[in-house]
Tab-separated table of C-alpha atoms and ligand atoms in Angstrom:
chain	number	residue	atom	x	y	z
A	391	UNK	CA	13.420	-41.543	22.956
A	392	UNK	CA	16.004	-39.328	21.055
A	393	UNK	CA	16.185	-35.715	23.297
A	394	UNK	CA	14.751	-32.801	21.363
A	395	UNK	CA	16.411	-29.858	19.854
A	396	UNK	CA	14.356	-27.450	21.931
A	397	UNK	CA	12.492	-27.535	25.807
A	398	UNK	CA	10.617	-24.714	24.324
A	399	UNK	CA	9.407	-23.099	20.780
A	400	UNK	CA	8.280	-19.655	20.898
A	401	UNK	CA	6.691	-19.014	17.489
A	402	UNK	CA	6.277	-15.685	16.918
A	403	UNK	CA	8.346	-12.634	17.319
A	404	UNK	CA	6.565	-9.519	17.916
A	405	UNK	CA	6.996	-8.425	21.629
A	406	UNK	CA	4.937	-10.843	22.864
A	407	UNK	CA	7.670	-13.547	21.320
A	408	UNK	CA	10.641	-11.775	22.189
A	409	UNK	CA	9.708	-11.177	25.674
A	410	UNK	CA	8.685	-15.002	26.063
A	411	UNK	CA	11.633	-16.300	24.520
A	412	UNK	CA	13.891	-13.693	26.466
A	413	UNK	CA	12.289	-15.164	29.683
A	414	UNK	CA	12.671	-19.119	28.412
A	415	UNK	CA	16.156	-18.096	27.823
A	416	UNK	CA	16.917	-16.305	31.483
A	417	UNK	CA	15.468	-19.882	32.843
A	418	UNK	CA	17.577	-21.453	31.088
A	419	UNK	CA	15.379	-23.654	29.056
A	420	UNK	CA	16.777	-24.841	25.721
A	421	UNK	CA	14.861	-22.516	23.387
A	422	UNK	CA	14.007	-21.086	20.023
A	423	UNK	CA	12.131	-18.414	18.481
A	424	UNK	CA	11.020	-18.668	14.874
A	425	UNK	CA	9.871	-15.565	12.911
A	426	UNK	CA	8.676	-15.677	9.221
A	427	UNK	CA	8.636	-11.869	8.621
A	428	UNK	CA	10.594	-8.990	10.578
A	429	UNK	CA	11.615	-9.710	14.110
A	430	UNK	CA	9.667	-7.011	16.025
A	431	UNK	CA	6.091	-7.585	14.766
A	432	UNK	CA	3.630	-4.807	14.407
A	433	UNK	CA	5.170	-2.560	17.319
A	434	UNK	CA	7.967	-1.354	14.926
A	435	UNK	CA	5.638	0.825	12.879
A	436	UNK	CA	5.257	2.928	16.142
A	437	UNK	CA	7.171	5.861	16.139
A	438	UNK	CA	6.646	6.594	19.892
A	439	UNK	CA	5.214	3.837	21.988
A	440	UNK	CA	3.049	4.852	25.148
A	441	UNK	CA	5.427	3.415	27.505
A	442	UNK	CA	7.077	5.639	30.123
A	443	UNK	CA	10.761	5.737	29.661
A	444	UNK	CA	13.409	7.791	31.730
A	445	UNK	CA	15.529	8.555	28.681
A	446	UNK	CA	12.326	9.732	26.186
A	447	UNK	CA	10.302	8.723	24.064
A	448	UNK	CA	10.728	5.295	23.028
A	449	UNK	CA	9.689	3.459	19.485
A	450	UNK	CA	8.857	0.194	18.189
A	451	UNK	CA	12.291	-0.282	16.515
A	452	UNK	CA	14.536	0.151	19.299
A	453	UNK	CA	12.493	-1.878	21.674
A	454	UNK	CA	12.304	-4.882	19.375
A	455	UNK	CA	15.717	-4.532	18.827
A	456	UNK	CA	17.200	-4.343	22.573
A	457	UNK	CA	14.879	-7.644	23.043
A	458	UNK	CA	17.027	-9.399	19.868
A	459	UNK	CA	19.820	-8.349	21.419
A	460	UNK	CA	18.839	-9.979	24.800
A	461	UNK	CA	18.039	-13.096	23.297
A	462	UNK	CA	21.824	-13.345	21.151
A	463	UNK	CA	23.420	-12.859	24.679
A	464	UNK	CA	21.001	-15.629	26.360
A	465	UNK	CA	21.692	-18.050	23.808
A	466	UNK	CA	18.397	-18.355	22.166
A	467	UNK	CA	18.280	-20.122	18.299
A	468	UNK	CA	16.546	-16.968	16.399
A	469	UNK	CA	15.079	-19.047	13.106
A	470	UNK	CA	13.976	-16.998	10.100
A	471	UNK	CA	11.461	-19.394	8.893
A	472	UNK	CA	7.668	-19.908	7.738
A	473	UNK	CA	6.070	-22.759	10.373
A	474	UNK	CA	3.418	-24.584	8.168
A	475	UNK	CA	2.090	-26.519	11.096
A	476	UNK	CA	3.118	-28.329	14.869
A	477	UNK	CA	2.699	-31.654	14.071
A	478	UNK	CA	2.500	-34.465	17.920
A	479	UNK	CA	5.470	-36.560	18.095
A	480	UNK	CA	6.442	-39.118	21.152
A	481	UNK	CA	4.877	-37.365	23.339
A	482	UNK	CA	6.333	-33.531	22.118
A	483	UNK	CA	6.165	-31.714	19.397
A	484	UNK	CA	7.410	-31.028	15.701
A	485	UNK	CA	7.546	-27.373	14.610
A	486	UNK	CA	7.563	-27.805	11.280
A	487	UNK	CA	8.517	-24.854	8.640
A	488	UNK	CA	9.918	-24.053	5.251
A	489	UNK	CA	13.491	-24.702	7.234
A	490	UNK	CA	12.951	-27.812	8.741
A	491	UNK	CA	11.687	-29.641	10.913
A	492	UNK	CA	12.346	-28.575	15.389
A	493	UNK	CA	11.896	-31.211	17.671
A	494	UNK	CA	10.749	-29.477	21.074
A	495	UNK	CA	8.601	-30.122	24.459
A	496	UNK	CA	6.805	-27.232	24.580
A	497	UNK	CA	5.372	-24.892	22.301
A	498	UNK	CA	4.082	-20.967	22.651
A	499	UNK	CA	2.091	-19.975	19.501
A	500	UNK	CA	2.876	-15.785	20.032
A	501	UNK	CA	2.096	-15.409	16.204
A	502	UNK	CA	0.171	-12.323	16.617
A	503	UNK	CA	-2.113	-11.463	14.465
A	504	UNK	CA	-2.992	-9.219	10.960
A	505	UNK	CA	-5.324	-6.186	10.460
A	506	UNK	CA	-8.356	-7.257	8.875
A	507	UNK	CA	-9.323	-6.223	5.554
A	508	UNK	CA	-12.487	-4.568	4.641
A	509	UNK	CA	-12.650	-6.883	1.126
A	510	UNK	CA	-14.117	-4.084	-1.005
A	511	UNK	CA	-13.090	-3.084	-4.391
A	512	UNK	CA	-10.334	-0.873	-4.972
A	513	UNK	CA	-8.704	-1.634	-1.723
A	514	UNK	CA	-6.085	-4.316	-3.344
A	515	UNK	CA	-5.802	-2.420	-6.416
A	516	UNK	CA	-4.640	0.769	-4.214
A	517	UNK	CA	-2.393	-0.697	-1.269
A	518	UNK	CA	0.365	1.480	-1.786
A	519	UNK	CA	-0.978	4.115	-4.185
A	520	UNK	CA	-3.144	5.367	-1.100
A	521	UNK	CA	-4.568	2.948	0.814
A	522	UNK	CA	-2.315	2.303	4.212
A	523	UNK	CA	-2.053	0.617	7.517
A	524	UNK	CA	0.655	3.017	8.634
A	525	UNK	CA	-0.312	6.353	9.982
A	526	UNK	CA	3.386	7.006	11.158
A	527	UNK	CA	4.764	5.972	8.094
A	528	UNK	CA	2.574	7.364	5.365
A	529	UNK	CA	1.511	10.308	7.099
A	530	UNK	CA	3.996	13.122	6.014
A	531	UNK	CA	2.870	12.018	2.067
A	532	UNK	CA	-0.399	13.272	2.949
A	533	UNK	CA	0.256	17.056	4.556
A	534	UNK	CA	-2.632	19.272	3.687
A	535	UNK	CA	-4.791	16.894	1.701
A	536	UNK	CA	-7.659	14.989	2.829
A	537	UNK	CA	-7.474	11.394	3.974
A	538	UNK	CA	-10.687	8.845	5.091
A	539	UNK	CA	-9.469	6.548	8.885
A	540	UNK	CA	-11.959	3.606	8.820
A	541	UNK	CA	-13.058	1.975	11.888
A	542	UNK	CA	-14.256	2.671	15.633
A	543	UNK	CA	-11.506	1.215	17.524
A	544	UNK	CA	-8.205	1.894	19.509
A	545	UNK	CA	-6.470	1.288	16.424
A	546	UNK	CA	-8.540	3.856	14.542
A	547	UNK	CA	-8.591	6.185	16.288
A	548	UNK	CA	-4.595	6.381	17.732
A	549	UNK	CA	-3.607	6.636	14.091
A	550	UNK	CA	-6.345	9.373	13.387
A	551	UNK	CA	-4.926	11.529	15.634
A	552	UNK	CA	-1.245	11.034	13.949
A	553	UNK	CA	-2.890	11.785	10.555
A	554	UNK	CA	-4.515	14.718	12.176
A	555	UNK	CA	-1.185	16.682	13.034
A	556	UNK	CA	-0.242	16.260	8.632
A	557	UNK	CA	-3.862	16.423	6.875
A	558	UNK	CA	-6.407	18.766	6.388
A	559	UNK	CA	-9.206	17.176	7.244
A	560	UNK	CA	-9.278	13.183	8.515
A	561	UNK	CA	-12.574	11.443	7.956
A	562	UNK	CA	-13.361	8.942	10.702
A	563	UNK	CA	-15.732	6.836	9.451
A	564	UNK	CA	-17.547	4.081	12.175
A	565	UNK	CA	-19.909	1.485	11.076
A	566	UNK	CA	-22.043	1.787	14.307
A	567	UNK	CA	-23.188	4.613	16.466
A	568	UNK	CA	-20.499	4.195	18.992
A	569	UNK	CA	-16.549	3.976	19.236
A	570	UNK	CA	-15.132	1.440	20.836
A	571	UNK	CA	-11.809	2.411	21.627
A	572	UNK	CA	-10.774	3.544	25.157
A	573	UNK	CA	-11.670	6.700	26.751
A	574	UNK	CA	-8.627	8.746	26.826
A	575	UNK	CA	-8.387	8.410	22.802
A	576	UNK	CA	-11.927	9.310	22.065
A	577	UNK	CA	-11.098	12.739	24.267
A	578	UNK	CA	-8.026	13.387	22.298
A	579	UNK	CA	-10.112	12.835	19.070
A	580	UNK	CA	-12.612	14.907	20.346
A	581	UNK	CA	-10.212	17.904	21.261
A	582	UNK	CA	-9.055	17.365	17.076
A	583	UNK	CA	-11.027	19.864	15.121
A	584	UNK	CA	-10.018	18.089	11.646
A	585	UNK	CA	-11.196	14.896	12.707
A	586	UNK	CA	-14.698	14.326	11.161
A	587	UNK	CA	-16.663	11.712	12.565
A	588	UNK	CA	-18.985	10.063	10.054
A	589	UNK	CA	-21.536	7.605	12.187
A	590	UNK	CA	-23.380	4.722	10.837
A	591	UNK	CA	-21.121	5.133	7.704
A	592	UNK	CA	-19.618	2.023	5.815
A	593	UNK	CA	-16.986	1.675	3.019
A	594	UNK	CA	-18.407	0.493	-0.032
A	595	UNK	CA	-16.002	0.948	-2.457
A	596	UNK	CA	-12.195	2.766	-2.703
A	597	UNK	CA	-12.190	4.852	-5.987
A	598	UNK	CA	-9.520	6.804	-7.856
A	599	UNK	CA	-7.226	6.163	-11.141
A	600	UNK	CA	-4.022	5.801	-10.672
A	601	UNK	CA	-3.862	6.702	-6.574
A	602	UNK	CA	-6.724	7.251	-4.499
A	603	UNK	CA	-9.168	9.726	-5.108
A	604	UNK	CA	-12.057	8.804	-2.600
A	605	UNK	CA	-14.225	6.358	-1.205
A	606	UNK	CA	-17.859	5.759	-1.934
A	607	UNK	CA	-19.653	5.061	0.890
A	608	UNK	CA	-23.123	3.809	2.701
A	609	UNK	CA	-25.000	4.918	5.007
A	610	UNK	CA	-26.124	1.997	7.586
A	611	UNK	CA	-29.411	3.849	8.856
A	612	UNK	CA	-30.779	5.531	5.434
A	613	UNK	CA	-29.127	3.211	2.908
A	614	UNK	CA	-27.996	6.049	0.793
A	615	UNK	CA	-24.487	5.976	-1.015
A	616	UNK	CA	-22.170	8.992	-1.310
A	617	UNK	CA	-18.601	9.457	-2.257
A	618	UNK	CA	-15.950	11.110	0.460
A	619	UNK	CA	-13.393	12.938	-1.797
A	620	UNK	CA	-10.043	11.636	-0.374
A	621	UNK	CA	-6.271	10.770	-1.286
A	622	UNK	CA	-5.807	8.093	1.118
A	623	UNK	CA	-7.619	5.573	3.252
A	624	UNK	CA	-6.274	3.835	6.430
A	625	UNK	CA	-8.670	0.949	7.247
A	626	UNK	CA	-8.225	-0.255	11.108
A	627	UNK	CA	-11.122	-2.790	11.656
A	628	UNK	CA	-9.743	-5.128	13.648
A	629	UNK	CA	-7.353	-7.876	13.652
A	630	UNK	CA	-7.359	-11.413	11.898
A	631	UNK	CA	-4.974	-13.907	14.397
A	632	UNK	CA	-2.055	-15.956	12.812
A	633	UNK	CA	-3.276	-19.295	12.806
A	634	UNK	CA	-3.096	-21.117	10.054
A	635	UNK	CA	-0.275	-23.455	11.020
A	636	UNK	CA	-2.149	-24.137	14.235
A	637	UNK	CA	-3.985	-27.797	14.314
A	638	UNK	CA	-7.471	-27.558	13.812
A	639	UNK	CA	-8.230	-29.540	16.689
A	640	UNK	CA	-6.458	-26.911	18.742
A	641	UNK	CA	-9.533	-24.968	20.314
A	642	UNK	CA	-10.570	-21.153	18.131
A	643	UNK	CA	-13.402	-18.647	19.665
A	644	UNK	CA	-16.296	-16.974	16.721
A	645	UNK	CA	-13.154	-14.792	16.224
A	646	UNK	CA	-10.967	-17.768	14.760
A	647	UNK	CA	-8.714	-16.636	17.973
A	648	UNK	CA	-6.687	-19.151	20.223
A	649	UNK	CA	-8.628	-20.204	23.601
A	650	UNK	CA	-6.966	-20.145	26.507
A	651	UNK	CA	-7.402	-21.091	30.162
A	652	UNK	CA	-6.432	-19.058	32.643
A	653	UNK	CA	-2.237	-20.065	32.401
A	654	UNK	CA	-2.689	-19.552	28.563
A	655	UNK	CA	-2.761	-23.293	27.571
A	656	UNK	CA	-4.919	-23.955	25.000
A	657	UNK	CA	-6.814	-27.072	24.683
A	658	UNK	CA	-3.350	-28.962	23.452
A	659	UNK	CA	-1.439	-29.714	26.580
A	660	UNK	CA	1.922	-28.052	25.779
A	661	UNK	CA	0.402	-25.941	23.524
A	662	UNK	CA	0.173	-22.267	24.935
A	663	UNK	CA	-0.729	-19.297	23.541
A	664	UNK	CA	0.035	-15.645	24.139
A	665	UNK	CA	-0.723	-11.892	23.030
A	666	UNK	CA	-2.811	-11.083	20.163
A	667	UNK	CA	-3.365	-14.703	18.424
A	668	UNK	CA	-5.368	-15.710	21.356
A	669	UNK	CA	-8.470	-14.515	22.558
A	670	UNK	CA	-9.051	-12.100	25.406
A	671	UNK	CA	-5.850	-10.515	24.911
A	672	UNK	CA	-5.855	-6.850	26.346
A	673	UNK	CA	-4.006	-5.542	23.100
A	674	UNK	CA	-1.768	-3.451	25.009
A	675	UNK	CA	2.311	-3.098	25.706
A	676	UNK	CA	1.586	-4.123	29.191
A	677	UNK	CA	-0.740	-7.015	28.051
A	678	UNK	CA	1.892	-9.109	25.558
A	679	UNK	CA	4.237	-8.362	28.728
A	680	UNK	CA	2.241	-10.092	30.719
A	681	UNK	CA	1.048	-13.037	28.246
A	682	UNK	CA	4.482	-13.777	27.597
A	683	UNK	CA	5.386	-14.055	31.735
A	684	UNK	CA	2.508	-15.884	32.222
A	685	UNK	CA	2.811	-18.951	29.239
A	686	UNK	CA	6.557	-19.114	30.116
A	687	UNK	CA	5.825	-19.781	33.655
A	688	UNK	CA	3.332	-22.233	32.367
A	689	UNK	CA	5.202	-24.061	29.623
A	690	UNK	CA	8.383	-24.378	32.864
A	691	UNK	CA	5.492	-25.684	35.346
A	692	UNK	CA	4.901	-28.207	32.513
A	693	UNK	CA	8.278	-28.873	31.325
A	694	UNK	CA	8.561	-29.873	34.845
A	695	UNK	CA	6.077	-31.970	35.218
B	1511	LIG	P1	-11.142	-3.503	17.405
B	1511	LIG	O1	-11.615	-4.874	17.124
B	1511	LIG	O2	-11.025	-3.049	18.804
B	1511	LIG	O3	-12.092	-2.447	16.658
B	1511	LIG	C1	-12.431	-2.659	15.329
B	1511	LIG	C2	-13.302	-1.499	14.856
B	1511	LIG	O4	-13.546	-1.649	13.469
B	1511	LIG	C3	-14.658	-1.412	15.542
B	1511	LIG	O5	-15.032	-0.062	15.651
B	1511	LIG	C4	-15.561	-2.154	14.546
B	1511	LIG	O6	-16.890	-1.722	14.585
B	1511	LIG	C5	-14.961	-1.712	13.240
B	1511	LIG	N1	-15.196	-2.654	12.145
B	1511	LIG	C6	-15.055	-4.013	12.138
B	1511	LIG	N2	-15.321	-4.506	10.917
B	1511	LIG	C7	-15.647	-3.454	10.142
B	1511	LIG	C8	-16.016	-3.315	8.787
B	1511	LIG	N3	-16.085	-4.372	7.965
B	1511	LIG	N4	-16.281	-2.072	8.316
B	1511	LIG	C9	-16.194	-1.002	9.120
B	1511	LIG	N5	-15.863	-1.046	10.423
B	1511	LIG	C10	-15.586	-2.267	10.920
B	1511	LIG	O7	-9.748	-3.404	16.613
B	1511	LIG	P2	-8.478	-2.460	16.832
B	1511	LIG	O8	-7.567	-2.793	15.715
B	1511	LIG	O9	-8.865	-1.059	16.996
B	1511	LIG	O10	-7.839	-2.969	18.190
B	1511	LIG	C11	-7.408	-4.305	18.294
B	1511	LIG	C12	-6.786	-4.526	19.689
B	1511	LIG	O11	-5.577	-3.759	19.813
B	1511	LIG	C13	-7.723	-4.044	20.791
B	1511	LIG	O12	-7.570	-4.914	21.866
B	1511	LIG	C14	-7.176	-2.679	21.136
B	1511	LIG	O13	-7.461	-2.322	22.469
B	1511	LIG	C15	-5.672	-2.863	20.910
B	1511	LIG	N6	-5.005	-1.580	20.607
B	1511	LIG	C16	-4.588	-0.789	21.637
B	1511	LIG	C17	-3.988	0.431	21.384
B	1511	LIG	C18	-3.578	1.312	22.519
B	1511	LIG	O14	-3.946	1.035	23.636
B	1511	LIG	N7	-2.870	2.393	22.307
B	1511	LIG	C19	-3.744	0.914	20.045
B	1511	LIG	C20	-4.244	0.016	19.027
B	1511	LIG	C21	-4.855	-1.167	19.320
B	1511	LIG	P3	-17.953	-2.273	15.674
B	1511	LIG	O15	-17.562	-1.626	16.977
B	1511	LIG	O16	-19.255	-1.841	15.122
B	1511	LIG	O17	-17.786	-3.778	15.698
């Protein structure tokens, strides 16, 4: 059997993929990490990440980019390619993408994942002119006017309160009766006085000419509709995982996610899976830290096999 190009192939390179291919590559395991978009994933549209650092705050960019500057010195093949799928070969694998074709023995699928769309009308038509997944970025276009957050969870309700310190009032609107983000955010929220919590409230529609104007709306418990006078909306509803290139007999949870056991292997022996493409991830720094130590240390036990 011809020797592949690669003991390991991280796909994936958000933190989560950075940090496991930065590990493969201090073990000295023959490894590359592919990346179809930006090297850094989601975490560089964080201005200041919640990680403590003795030099100051410290943001999404400049982590991502010590990482890829880690992995150049350790040797590891960066590949700016779409993977299509992971095809079995004698006994391996074959990461196969719009560049080629990698032979390797392992694989880490640390593809991340998306934020999920709410699918109603108006929301295409106005990415852009309004309608944002990037508090940090698109915040300072909105000082002073009105904007609509949609959604319950962490995600909501961190980049709430960064909309909060530009715009005049920030319309939280939850589907349920409850938020489900952690503690500590829903006191900050609390302590906002231009964050409006709307309960039981759903997005029906997002409305304007050329840029947003508003949203029309729905109450859950008395069914009526109403419209929310606003120049931008930032849906956070969740995440959809990366995994179309991932064999379909390759175990998903309800959520389409990746399942793991306990050393991140998913039901594909030398398949393992890490941070937010998998389910039961912690969606934290901390958490695609610890993913990525834990399915390197797995893919080397079975590497070694
Ligand atoms: P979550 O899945 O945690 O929350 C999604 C929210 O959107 C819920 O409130 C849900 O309501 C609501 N929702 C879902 N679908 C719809 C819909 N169609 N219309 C209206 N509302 C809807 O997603 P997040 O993106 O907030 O978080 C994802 C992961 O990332 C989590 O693990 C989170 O902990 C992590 N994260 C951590 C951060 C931090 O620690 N600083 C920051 C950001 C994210 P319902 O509750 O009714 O289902």
């Amino acid at each position: 059997m011809t020797q592949p190009d690669f003991d390991l192939v991280v796909i994936g390179s958000g933190i989560t993929g950075l940090t496991a291919a930065r590990l493969a590559g201090q073990r000295g395991l023959r490894t590359a990490c592919i990346e179809s978009v930006l090297f850094g994933g989601l975490v560089i549209n964080i201005n200041e990440l919640d990680v403590p650092h003795d030099n100051g705050p410290v943001s999404g960019i400049s982590l991502a980019t010590g990482l890829m500057g880690e992995l150049v010195e350790l040797g590891v093949t960066n590949l700016n390619e779409t993977v299509t799928s992971i095809q079995y070969r004698n006994g391996g694998f074959s990461v196969v993408s719009d560049g080629g074709s990698h032979g390797t023995q392992a694989v880490i699928v640390a593809s991340g994942a998306r934020l999920r769309r709410l699918g109603v009308p108006g929301e295409a038509a106005f990415e852009h002119k309004g309608v944002s997944t990037c508090a940090d970025c698109d915040g300072p276009m909105y000082r002073g006017k009105d904007v609509a957050v949609v959604g319950g969870g962490d995600s909501a309700l961190q980049e709430a309160l960064v909309l909060a310190d530009y715009g005049r009032h920030i319309h939280l609107l939850v589907r349920g009766t409850a938020f489900r983000a952690r503690g500590h955010l829903v006191a900050a929220v609390s302590r906002r006085d231009n964050i409006h919590v709307k309960w039981n409230t759903v997005v029906e529609e997002v409305l304007g000419a050329e840029y947003v104007e508003g949203v029309r709306a729905r109450s859950t418990s008395g069914g009526e509709t109403f419209e929310i006078p606003c120049s931008a909306v930032f849906p956070f509803i969740g995440l959809q995982p990366n995994v179309d290139f991932v064999p379909s007999d390759i175990r998903r949870d309800a959520n389409d996610s990746l399942a793991t056991d306990t050393a991140l292997q998913t039901s594909r022996p030398g398949v393992f899976a890490a941070g937010a493409v998998r389910g039961g991830y912690g969606g934290l720094l901390a958490d695609a830290v610890s993913d990525a130590g834990t399915a390197v240390a797995s893919a080397s036990a079975w590497l070694a096999r």
